[in-house]
Tab-separated table of C-alpha atoms in Angstrom:
chain	number	residue	atom	x	y	z
A	615	MET	CA	-21.230	-8.925	-0.784
A	616	ALA	CA	-22.384	-12.368	-0.744
A	617	ASP	CA	-21.069	-14.836	-3.617
A	618	SER	CA	-24.810	-15.914	-4.332
A	619	ALA	CA	-24.736	-12.906	-5.559
A	620	LEU	CA	-22.702	-13.788	-8.310
A	621	PRO	CA	-24.027	-15.091	-11.837
A	622	GLU	CA	-23.574	-18.695	-12.085
A	623	GLY	CA	-20.182	-20.087	-13.358
A	624	VAL	CA	-18.479	-17.395	-12.410
A	625	VAL	CA	-15.711	-17.385	-9.693
A	626	GLU	CA	-14.066	-13.742	-7.261
A	627	VAL	CA	-10.608	-13.607	-8.636
A	628	ALA	CA	-8.290	-10.825	-6.845
A	629	PRO	CA	-7.837	-7.926	-9.856
A	630	ARG	CA	-3.504	-7.451	-10.376
A	631	LEU	CA	-3.767	-5.068	-13.936
A	632	LYS	CA	-1.757	-2.030	-12.608
A	633	LEU	CA	-3.558	1.046	-12.574
A	634	ARG	CA	-1.194	3.962	-11.256
A	635	GLU	CA	-2.783	7.658	-10.213
A	636	PHE	CA	0.115	10.415	-10.316
A	637	THR	CA	-0.297	13.670	-9.965
A	638	GLU	CA	2.173	16.722	-10.244
A	639	ASN	CA	1.884	19.952	-8.832
A	640	ALA	CA	3.182	22.553	-11.501
A	641	VAL	CA	3.981	25.920	-10.454
A	642	ASP	CA	0.087	27.261	-10.764
A	643	THR	CA	-1.765	23.610	-12.592
A	644	ILE	CA	-2.234	20.464	-11.025
A	645	ILE	CA	-1.642	17.776	-13.146
A	646	HIS	CA	-3.431	14.431	-12.904
A	647	PHE	CA	-2.248	10.586	-15.215
A	648	GLN	CA	-3.503	7.768	-14.950
A	649	VAL	CA	-1.976	4.596	-16.398
A	650	LEU	CA	-3.269	1.549	-17.626
A	651	GLU	CA	-0.087	-1.121	-18.126
A	652	LEU	CA	-2.105	-3.709	-20.351
A	653	VAL	CA	-0.163	-6.148	-22.420
A	654	ASP	CA	2.054	-4.450	-25.263
A	655	GLN	CA	-0.494	-1.681	-24.569
A	656	LEU	CA	-0.665	1.572	-22.873
A	657	TYR	CA	-4.042	3.608	-21.755
A	658	VAL	CA	-3.011	7.043	-20.616
A	659	TRP	CA	-4.991	10.006	-19.308
A	660	ILE	CA	-4.053	12.988	-18.175
A	661	GLY	CA	-6.415	15.797	-16.801
A	662	ALA	CA	-5.249	19.142	-15.640
A	663	GLY	CA	-8.303	20.549	-13.284
A	664	GLY	CA	-11.327	18.402	-12.926
A	665	ALA	CA	-11.963	14.846	-14.332
A	666	ARG	CA	-12.893	15.397	-18.038
A	667	MET	CA	-12.268	12.891	-20.710
A	668	GLU	CA	-12.305	15.674	-23.933
A	669	SER	CA	-11.034	13.585	-26.291
A	670	LEU	CA	-8.719	9.360	-26.907
A	671	HIS	CA	-6.416	8.799	-29.209
A	672	THR	CA	-4.522	5.386	-30.490
A	673	ALA	CA	-1.088	5.257	-31.241
A	674	MET	CA	0.970	2.294	-33.043
A	675	ASN	CA	4.265	1.277	-35.324
A	676	THR	CA	3.341	0.231	-38.440
A	677	LYS	CA	6.180	-1.631	-41.072
A	678	TYR	CA	5.182	1.229	-43.567
A	679	ASP	CA	6.200	4.083	-41.778
A	680	ASN	CA	8.437	5.150	-39.136
A	681	LEU	CA	5.859	7.575	-36.707
A	682	PRO	CA	3.170	4.967	-35.538
A	683	VAL	CA	-0.566	6.253	-36.931
A	684	VAL	CA	-2.503	7.749	-34.269
A	685	ALA	CA	-6.430	7.356	-34.929
A	686	THR	CA	-8.203	10.368	-33.044
A	687	HIS	CA	-11.469	8.448	-31.976
A	688	PHE	CA	-13.549	11.020	-31.173
A	689	GLY	CA	-12.348	14.831	-29.855
A	690	ASP	CA	-9.084	16.885	-29.497
A	691	ASN	CA	-9.843	19.895	-32.505
A	692	THR	CA	-5.617	20.615	-31.735
A	693	SER	CA	-4.345	17.544	-31.987
A	694	ASP	CA	-1.742	17.788	-29.144
A	695	GLY	CA	-2.977	14.577	-27.816
A	696	ALA	CA	-2.930	12.832	-30.598
A	697	ALA	CA	0.888	14.044	-31.210
A	698	LEU	CA	1.396	12.593	-27.517
A	699	ALA	CA	-0.087	10.097	-28.522
A	700	GLN	CA	2.847	9.412	-31.372
A	701	ARG	CA	5.625	10.325	-29.893
A	702	LEU	CA	4.270	7.657	-26.329
A	703	SER	CA	3.881	5.012	-28.915
A	704	MET	CA	7.311	5.371	-31.269
A	705	ARG	CA	9.089	5.905	-27.911
A	706	LEU	CA	7.879	2.161	-26.246
A	707	GLY	CA	7.222	0.379	-28.792
A	708	LYS	CA	3.375	0.000	-27.688
A	709	VAL	CA	0.160	0.540	-28.696
A	710	VAL	CA	-1.005	3.420	-26.952
A	711	SER	CA	-4.398	5.475	-25.664
A	712	VAL	CA	-4.388	8.733	-24.255
A	713	SER	CA	-7.307	10.806	-23.270
A	714	SER	CA	-5.041	14.217	-22.591
A	715	SER	CA	-8.065	17.503	-21.178
A	716	LEU	CA	-4.891	20.144	-20.919
A	717	PRO	CA	-6.218	23.155	-21.998
A	718	PRO	CA	-4.605	23.967	-26.476
A	719	GLY	CA	-1.935	25.942	-26.336
A	720	THR	CA	0.336	25.149	-23.316
A	721	PRO	CA	3.566	23.766	-25.017
A	722	LEU	CA	5.105	23.440	-21.012
A	723	MET	CA	2.606	21.703	-19.365
A	724	GLN	CA	2.747	19.302	-22.431
A	725	ALA	CA	6.349	19.330	-22.427
A	726	MET	CA	5.509	18.493	-18.249
A	727	ALA	CA	2.481	16.092	-18.439
A	728	GLU	CA	5.395	14.107	-21.002
A	729	LYS	CA	8.566	14.062	-18.847
A	730	ARG	CA	6.475	13.287	-16.099
A	731	LEU	CA	4.815	10.284	-17.389
A	732	ILE	CA	7.659	8.950	-19.432
A	733	GLU	CA	9.649	9.020	-15.592
A	734	GLU	CA	6.719	7.130	-13.756
A	735	LEU	CA	6.330	4.628	-16.665
A	736	THR	CA	10.683	3.751	-17.209
A	737	GLN	CA	10.598	3.166	-13.293
A	738	ALA	CA	7.914	0.572	-14.183
A	739	SER	CA	9.583	-0.469	-16.365
A	740	GLU	CA	11.852	-1.235	-13.400
A	741	ASP	CA	9.215	-3.694	-11.644
A	742	ALA	CA	9.485	-7.604	-10.915
A	743	PRO	CA	8.736	-9.606	-14.031
A	744	GLU	CA	5.736	-11.727	-11.929
A	745	GLU	CA	4.384	-7.655	-12.340
A	746	LYS	CA	3.919	-7.204	-15.421
A	747	ALA	CA	0.238	-7.403	-17.127
A	748	ASP	CA	2.089	-9.914	-19.775
A	749	SER	CA	1.771	-13.071	-16.711
A	750	VAL	CA	-1.612	-12.316	-16.172
A	751	PHE	CA	-3.708	-13.007	-19.724
B	961	MET	CA	-4.359	-2.016	-7.278
B	962	ALA	CA	-4.346	1.896	-8.546
B	963	SER	CA	-1.413	3.578	-6.321
B	964	GLN	CA	-1.608	6.840	-5.528
B	965	ALA	CA	0.922	10.262	-4.794
B	966	GLY	CA	0.442	13.413	-2.899
B	967	PRO	CA	-1.816	15.003	-0.249
B	968	PHE	CA	-5.325	15.484	-2.981
B	969	PRO	CA	-7.877	13.018	-3.150
B	970	PHE	CA	-7.734	12.151	-7.146
B	971	PRO	CA	-10.529	12.655	-8.694
B	972	VAL	CA	-11.165	9.881	-11.132
B	973	GLN	CA	-13.608	7.363	-8.925
B	974	THR	CA	-11.725	4.299	-10.485
B	975	ARG	CA	-13.145	0.004	-8.931
B	976	GLN	CA	-10.478	-2.548	-10.422
B	977	PHE	CA	-12.273	-6.254	-10.243
B	978	ALA	CA	-11.108	-9.495	-11.366
B	979	ALA	CA	-12.823	-12.679	-12.538
B	980	VAL	CA	-13.099	-16.634	-14.384
B	981	ILE	CA	-15.680	-15.987	-15.957
B	982	ASP	CA	-16.260	-19.588	-17.709
B	983	ASP	CA	-13.040	-20.694	-16.910
B	984	VAL	CA	-11.411	-17.513	-18.780
B	985	HIS	CA	-9.804	-14.794	-16.773
B	986	THR	CA	-11.539	-10.875	-17.065
B	987	GLU	CA	-10.092	-7.954	-15.550
B	988	PHE	CA	-12.078	-5.332	-15.080
B	989	VAL	CA	-11.305	-2.073	-15.156
B	990	VAL	CA	-14.315	0.641	-14.166
B	991	MET	CA	-12.483	4.782	-14.568
B	992	GLY	CA	-15.684	7.597	-13.283
B	993	TYR	CA	-14.819	10.794	-15.147
B	994	ASP	CA	-17.109	13.329	-15.159
B	995	ASN	CA	-18.420	13.449	-18.180
B	996	ARG	CA	-18.259	9.898	-18.719
B	997	VAL	CA	-17.760	6.265	-17.761
B	998	MET	CA	-14.902	4.275	-19.169
B	999	VAL	CA	-15.483	1.031	-18.378
B	1000	ILE	CA	-12.137	-1.446	-19.404
B	1001	VAL	CA	-12.902	-5.684	-19.749
B	1002	THR	CA	-10.370	-7.560	-21.066
B	1003	GLN	CA	-9.234	-11.398	-21.387
B	1004	ILE	CA	-6.770	-11.459	-23.479
B	1005	GLY	CA	-4.781	-7.421	-22.202
B	1006	LYS	CA	-5.318	-5.556	-24.445
B	1007	LEU	CA	-7.784	-3.015	-24.541
B	1008	GLY	CA	-9.791	-4.945	-27.817
B	1009	SER	CA	-13.225	-3.515	-29.338
B	1010	ILE	CA	-13.297	0.655	-28.302
B	1011	ILE	CA	-17.112	1.631	-27.930
B	1012	GLN	CA	-18.933	4.339	-27.218
B	1013	ALA	CA	-23.176	4.556	-26.040
B	1014	LYS	CA	-25.104	7.455	-24.354
B	1015	GLN	CA	-28.905	7.676	-24.092
B	1016	ASP	CA	-30.211	9.856	-26.838
B	1017	ILE	CA	-32.106	13.801	-25.884
B	1018	SER	CA	-34.564	15.108	-27.526
B	1019	GLN	CA	-35.090	18.133	-29.321
B	1020	ASP	CA	-36.273	19.750	-26.181
B	1021	GLY	CA	-33.564	18.337	-24.450
B	1022	PHE	CA	-35.414	15.901	-22.338
B	1023	LEU	CA	-33.699	12.392	-21.906
B	1024	LYS	CA	-34.746	9.864	-24.475
B	1025	ASN	CA	-36.229	6.339	-24.004
B	1026	SER	CA	-33.388	4.910	-26.793
B	1027	PHE	CA	-29.862	4.925	-26.798
B	1028	SER	CA	-27.561	5.195	-29.888
B	1029	VAL	CA	-24.167	3.246	-30.046
B	1030	LYS	CA	-21.053	3.478	-32.314
B	1031	THR	CA	-18.369	1.589	-32.639
B	1032	LEU	CA	-14.985	3.146	-32.795
B	1033	LEU	CA	-12.836	1.080	-33.148
B	1034	GLY	CA	-12.103	-2.968	-33.392
B	1035	ARG	CA	-14.651	-5.438	-34.469
B	1036	ARG	CA	-17.233	-4.947	-36.753
B	1037	ASP	CA	-18.454	-8.249	-37.603
B	1038	GLU	CA	-19.607	-9.214	-33.730
B	1039	PRO	CA	-23.147	-7.477	-33.298
B	1040	LEU	CA	-22.905	-9.279	-29.676
B	1041	LEU	CA	-20.669	-6.539	-28.532
B	1042	GLU	CA	-22.899	-3.233	-29.765
B	1043	ILE	CA	-25.540	-5.317	-28.737
B	1044	CYS	CA	-23.372	-5.275	-24.732
B	1045	ALA	CA	-21.983	-1.817	-25.125
B	1046	ARG	CA	-26.158	-0.919	-25.392
B	1047	ARG	CA	-26.952	-3.483	-22.148
B	1048	LEU	CA	-25.045	-1.578	-20.110
B	1049	MET	CA	-26.142	1.663	-20.885
B	1050	GLU	CA	-29.019	1.053	-20.104
B	1051	LEU	CA	-28.418	-0.024	-16.609
B	1052	LEU	CA	-26.985	2.483	-16.236
B	1053	ALA	CA	-29.663	4.935	-16.728
B	1054	THR	CA	-31.653	3.007	-15.123
B	1055	ALA	CA	-29.319	3.355	-12.042
B	1056	GLY	CA	-29.768	7.281	-12.936
B	1057	CYS	CA	-26.327	7.914	-14.361
B	1058	ARG	CA	-26.218	10.468	-16.142
B	1059	ARG	CA	-22.512	10.277	-18.494
B	1060	PRO	CA	-22.522	8.452	-21.450
B	1061	LEU	CA	-20.640	5.921	-21.507
B	1062	LEU	CA	-17.265	3.941	-23.073
B	1063	LEU	CA	-17.086	0.701	-23.166
B	1064	THR	CA	-14.248	-1.215	-24.489
B	1065	LEU	CA	-13.593	-4.929	-24.765
B	1066	GLY	CA	-10.904	-7.593	-25.101
B	1067	LEU	CA	-12.519	-10.962	-24.636
B	1068	LYS	CA	-11.302	-13.895	-25.528
B	1069	ASN	CA	-14.953	-15.423	-25.779
B	1070	THR	CA	-17.639	-13.073	-27.622
B	1071	SER	CA	-20.950	-15.203	-26.362
B	1072	ALA	CA	-24.099	-14.131	-25.352
B	1073	GLY	CA	-23.762	-16.429	-21.554
B	1074	THR	CA	-19.713	-14.401	-21.540
B	1075	LEU	CA	-21.212	-11.124	-21.924
B	1076	LYS	CA	-24.142	-10.752	-19.938
B	1077	SER	CA	-21.383	-12.206	-16.602
B	1078	VAL	CA	-19.284	-9.109	-17.812
B	1079	LEU	CA	-22.549	-7.093	-17.684
B	1080	GLU	CA	-23.926	-8.523	-13.671
B	1081	LEU	CA	-20.003	-8.070	-12.933
B	1082	ILE	CA	-20.655	-4.635	-13.880
B	1083	MET	CA	-22.757	-3.847	-11.984
B	1084	LEU	CA	-21.844	-5.294	-8.406
B	1085	ARG	CA	-19.020	-4.140	-8.380
B	1086	GLY	CA	-18.056	-1.070	-10.866
B	1087	LYS	CA	-20.046	1.384	-9.511
B	1088	VAL	CA	-18.785	4.461	-10.318
B	1089	TRP	CA	-21.868	6.273	-10.341
């Protein structure tokens, strides 16, 4: 596209935030993941069967409780997503926003999804420092 | 900069881009989910304010020419943020997008000029609809 199409005072540069997209093949389900690494924050989307965004929860640590506080912005009557956000936030010490469309009442799938997520995030934390989000801003 | 694994095409269409707007580095991630478009704009490395916008539907199920905006998390003292979300939803609707919008704005600079550039960049580079 021509640069003249860009607004004035705007210079396009290469994006540097790390967005990881991966898929977990379970016995009878396929689970898709998106993980966006931000500064002291994570956005996680989990999709089972399709690409719907059904809910959004954000969890963060406070000084008032050992358990992170979690807010549900929309969706998810069963609070599985909220619980996942809370556990991730506690484990990683970051603000974690989770959007999960895993079906309710499937503890095995939840556990598997969480396990795969932690694996990927542990691998991500071994990235070189210049690849981390803090170096971008 | 998405890393993919597996032989399946990833079901979510995403567009990632960045720009320097009024001297501030700005990262964009646009995700096209089946039932929603999510746009992440950040200059501070965090999601910032999370704002939901949708086109109103009449009682008989027809699309109206008005939009609803709701701040789900974040700053409620900066009206330009909701105006930005409303304007973006309007632009998406005009472009034929039937999905509601979730916009996150983590901005250092919330001037009208920056927000205008943000909107233009999203429409230029972020087409997942």
